Coordinates of N, CA, C and O in Angstrom, one line a residue:
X1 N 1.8 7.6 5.6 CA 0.8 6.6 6.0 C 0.6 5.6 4.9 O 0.7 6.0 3.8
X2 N 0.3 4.3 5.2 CA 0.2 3.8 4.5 C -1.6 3.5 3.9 O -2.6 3.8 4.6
X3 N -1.6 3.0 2.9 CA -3.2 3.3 2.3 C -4.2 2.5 3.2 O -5.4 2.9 3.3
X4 N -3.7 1.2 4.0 CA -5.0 0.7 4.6 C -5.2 1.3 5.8 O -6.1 1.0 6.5
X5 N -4.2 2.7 6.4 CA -4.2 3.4 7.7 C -4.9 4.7 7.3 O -4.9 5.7 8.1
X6 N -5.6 5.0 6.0 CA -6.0 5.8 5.9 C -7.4 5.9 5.4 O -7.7 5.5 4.3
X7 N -8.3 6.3 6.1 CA -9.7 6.4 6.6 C -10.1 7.0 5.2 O -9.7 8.1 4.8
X8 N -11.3 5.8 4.4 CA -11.9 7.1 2.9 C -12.7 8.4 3.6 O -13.6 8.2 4.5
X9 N -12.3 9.5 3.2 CA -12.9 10.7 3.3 C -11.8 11.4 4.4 O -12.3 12.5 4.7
X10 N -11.1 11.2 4.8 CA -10.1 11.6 5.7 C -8.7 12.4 5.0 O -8.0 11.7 4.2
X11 N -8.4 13.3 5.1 CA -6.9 13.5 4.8 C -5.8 12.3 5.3 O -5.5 11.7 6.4
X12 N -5.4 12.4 4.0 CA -3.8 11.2 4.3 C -2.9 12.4 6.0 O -3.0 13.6 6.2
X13 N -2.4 11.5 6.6 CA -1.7 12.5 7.9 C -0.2 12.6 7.6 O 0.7 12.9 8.4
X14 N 0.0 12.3 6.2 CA 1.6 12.1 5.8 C 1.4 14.0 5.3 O 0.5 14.7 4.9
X15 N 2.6 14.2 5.6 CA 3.1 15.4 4.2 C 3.6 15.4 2.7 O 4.1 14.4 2.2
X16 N 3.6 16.6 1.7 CA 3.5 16.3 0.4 C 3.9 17.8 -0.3 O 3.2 18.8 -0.2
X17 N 4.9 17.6 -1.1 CA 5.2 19.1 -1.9 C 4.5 18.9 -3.0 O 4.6 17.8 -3.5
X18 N 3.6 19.7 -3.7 CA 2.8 19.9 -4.6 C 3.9 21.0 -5.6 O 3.6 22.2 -5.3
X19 N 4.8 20.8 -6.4 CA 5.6 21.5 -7.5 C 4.6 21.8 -8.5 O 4.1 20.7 -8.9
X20 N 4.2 22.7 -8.9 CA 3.2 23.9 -10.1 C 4.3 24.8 -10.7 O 5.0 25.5 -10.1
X21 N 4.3 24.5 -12.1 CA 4.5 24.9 -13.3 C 4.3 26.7 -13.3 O 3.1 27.2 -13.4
X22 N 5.1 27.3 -13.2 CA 4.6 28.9 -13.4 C 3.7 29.2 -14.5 O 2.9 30.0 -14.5
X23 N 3.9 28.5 -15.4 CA 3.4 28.8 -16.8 C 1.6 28.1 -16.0 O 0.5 28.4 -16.3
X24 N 1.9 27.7 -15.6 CA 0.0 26.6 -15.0 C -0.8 27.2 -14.0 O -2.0 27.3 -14.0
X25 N 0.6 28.0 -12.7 CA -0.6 28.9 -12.2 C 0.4 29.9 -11.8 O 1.2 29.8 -10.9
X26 N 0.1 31.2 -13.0 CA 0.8 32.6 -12.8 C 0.6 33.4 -12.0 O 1.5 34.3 -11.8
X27 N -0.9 33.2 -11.3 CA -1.3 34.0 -10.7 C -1.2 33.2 -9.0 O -1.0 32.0 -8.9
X28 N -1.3 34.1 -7.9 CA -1.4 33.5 -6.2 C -3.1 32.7 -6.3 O -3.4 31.6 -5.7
X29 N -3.7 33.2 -6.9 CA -5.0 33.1 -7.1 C -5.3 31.4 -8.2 O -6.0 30.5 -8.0
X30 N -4.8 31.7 -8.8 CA -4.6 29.7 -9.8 C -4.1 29.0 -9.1 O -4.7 28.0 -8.7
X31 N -3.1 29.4 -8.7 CA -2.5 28.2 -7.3 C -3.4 28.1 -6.4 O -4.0 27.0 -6.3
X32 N -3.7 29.0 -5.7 CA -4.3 28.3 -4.9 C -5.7 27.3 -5.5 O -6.2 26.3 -5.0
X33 N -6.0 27.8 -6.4 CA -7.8 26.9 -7.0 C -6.9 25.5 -7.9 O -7.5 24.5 -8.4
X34 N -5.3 25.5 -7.9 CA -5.0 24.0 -8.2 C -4.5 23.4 -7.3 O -4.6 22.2 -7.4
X35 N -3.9 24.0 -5.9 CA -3.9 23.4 -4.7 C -5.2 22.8 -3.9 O -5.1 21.8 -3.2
X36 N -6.3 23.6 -4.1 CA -7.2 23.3 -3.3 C -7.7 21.6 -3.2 O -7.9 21.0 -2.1
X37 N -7.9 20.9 -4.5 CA -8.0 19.9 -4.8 C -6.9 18.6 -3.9 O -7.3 17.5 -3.7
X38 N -5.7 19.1 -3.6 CA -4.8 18.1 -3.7 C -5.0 18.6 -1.7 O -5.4 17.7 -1.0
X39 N -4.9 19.3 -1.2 CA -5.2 19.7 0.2 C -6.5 19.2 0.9 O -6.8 19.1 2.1
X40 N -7.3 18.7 -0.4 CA -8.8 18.2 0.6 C -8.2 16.9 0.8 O -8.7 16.1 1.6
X41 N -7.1 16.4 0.2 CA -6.6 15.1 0.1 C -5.4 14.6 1.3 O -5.2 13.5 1.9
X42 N -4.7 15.9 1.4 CA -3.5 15.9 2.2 C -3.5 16.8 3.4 O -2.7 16.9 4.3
X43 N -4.4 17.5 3.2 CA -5.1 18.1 4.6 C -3.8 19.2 4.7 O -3.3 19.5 3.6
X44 N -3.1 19.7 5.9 CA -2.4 21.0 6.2 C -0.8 20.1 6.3 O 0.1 20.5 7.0
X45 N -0.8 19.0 5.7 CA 0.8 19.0 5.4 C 0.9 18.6 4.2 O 1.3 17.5 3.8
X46 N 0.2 20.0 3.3 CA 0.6 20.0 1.6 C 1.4 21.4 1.8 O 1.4 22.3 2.6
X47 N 2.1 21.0 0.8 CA 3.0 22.6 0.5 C 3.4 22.4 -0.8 O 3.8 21.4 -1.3
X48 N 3.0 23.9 -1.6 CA 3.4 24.4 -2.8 C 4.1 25.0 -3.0 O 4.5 25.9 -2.1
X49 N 4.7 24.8 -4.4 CA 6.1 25.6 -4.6 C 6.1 25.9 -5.5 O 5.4 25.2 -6.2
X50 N 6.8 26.8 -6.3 CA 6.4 26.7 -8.4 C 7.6 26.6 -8.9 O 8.5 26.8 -8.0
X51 N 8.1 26.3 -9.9 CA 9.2 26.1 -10.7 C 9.0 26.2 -12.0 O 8.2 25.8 -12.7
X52 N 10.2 27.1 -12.1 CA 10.0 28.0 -13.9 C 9.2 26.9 -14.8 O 9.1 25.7 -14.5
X53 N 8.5 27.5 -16.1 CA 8.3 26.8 -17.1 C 7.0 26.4 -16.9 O 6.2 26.9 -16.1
X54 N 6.9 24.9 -18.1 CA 4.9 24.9 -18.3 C 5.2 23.0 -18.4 O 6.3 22.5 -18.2
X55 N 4.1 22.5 -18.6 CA 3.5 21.4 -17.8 C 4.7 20.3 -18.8 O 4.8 19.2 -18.4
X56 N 5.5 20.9 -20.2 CA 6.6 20.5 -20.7 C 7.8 20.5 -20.7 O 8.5 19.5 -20.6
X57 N 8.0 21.7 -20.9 CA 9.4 22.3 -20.5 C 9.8 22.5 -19.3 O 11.0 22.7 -19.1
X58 N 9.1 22.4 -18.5 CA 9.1 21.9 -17.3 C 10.7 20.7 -16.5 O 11.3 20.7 -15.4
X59 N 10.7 19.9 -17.8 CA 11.7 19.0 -17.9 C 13.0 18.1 -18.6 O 13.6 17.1 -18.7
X60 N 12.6 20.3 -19.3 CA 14.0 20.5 -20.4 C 14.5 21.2 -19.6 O 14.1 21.8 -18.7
X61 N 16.3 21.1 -20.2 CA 17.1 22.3 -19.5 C 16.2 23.4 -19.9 O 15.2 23.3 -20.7
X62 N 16.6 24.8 -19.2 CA 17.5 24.7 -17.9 C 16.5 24.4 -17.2 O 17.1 23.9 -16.2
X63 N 15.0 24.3 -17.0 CA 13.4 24.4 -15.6 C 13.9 23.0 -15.4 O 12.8 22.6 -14.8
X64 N 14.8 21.8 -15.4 CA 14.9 20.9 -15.3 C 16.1 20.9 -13.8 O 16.2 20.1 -12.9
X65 N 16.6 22.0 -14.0 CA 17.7 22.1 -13.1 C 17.1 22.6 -12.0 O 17.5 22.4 -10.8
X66 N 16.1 23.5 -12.5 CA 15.4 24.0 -10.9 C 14.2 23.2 -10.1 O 13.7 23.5 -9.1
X67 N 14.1 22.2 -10.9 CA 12.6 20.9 -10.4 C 13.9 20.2 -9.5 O 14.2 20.3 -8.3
X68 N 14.6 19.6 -10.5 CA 15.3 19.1 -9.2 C 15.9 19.6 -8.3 O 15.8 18.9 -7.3
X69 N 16.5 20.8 -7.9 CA 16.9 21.7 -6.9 C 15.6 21.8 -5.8 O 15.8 21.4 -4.7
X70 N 14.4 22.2 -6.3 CA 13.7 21.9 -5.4 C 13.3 20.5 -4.7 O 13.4 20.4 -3.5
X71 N 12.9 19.3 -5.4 CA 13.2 18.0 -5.0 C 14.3 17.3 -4.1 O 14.2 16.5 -3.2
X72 N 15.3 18.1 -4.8 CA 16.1 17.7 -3.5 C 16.2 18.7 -1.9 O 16.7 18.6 -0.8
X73 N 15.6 19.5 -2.6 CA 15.5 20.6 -1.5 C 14.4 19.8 -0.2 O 14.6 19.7 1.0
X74 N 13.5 19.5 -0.9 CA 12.3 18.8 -0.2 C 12.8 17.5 0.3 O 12.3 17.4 1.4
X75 N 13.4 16.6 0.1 CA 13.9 15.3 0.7 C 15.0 15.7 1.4 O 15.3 14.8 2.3
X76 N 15.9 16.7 1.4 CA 16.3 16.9 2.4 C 16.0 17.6 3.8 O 16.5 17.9 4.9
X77 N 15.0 17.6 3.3 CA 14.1 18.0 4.9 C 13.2 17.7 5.2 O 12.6 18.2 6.1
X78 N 12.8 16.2 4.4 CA 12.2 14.8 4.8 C 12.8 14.4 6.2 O 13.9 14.6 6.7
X79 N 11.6 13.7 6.8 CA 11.8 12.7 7.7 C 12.9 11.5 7.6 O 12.4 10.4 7.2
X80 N 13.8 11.5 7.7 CA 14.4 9.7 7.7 C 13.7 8.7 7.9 O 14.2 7.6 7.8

């Protein structure tokens, strides 16, 4: 959606992978209280996923190799 098609106080109606750092939320329970925030936003087409590492390392070898594995995992099952 684009920003002037989306209503203030409304969930955006697009979808969105939300990638979380294992090291940020270890538990089912963190994730969900750092998803909650980004879902009041994107309403039920957010999806989380976690990928090794912490909010740094994150984008050193090797957790570098599994962010993008999932990224591309996620655009390929994007809409065209």
């Amino acid at each position: 959606a684009r920003a002037h098609e989306v209503q203030p106080g409304q969930p955006c109606p697009d979808s969105a992978l939300l990638l979380l750092a294992d090291a940020a939320a270890p538990t089912p329970h963190r994730r969900e209280n750092l998803a909650r925030g980004w879902s009041a936003l994107i309403g039920s087409g957010l999806e989380v996923r976690s990928t090794p590492g912490d909010h740094y390392s994150l984008l050193k070898a090797p957790n570098v190799q599994s962010l993008a594995k999932r990224i591309r995992e996620a655009l390929a099952q994007a809409e065209p």
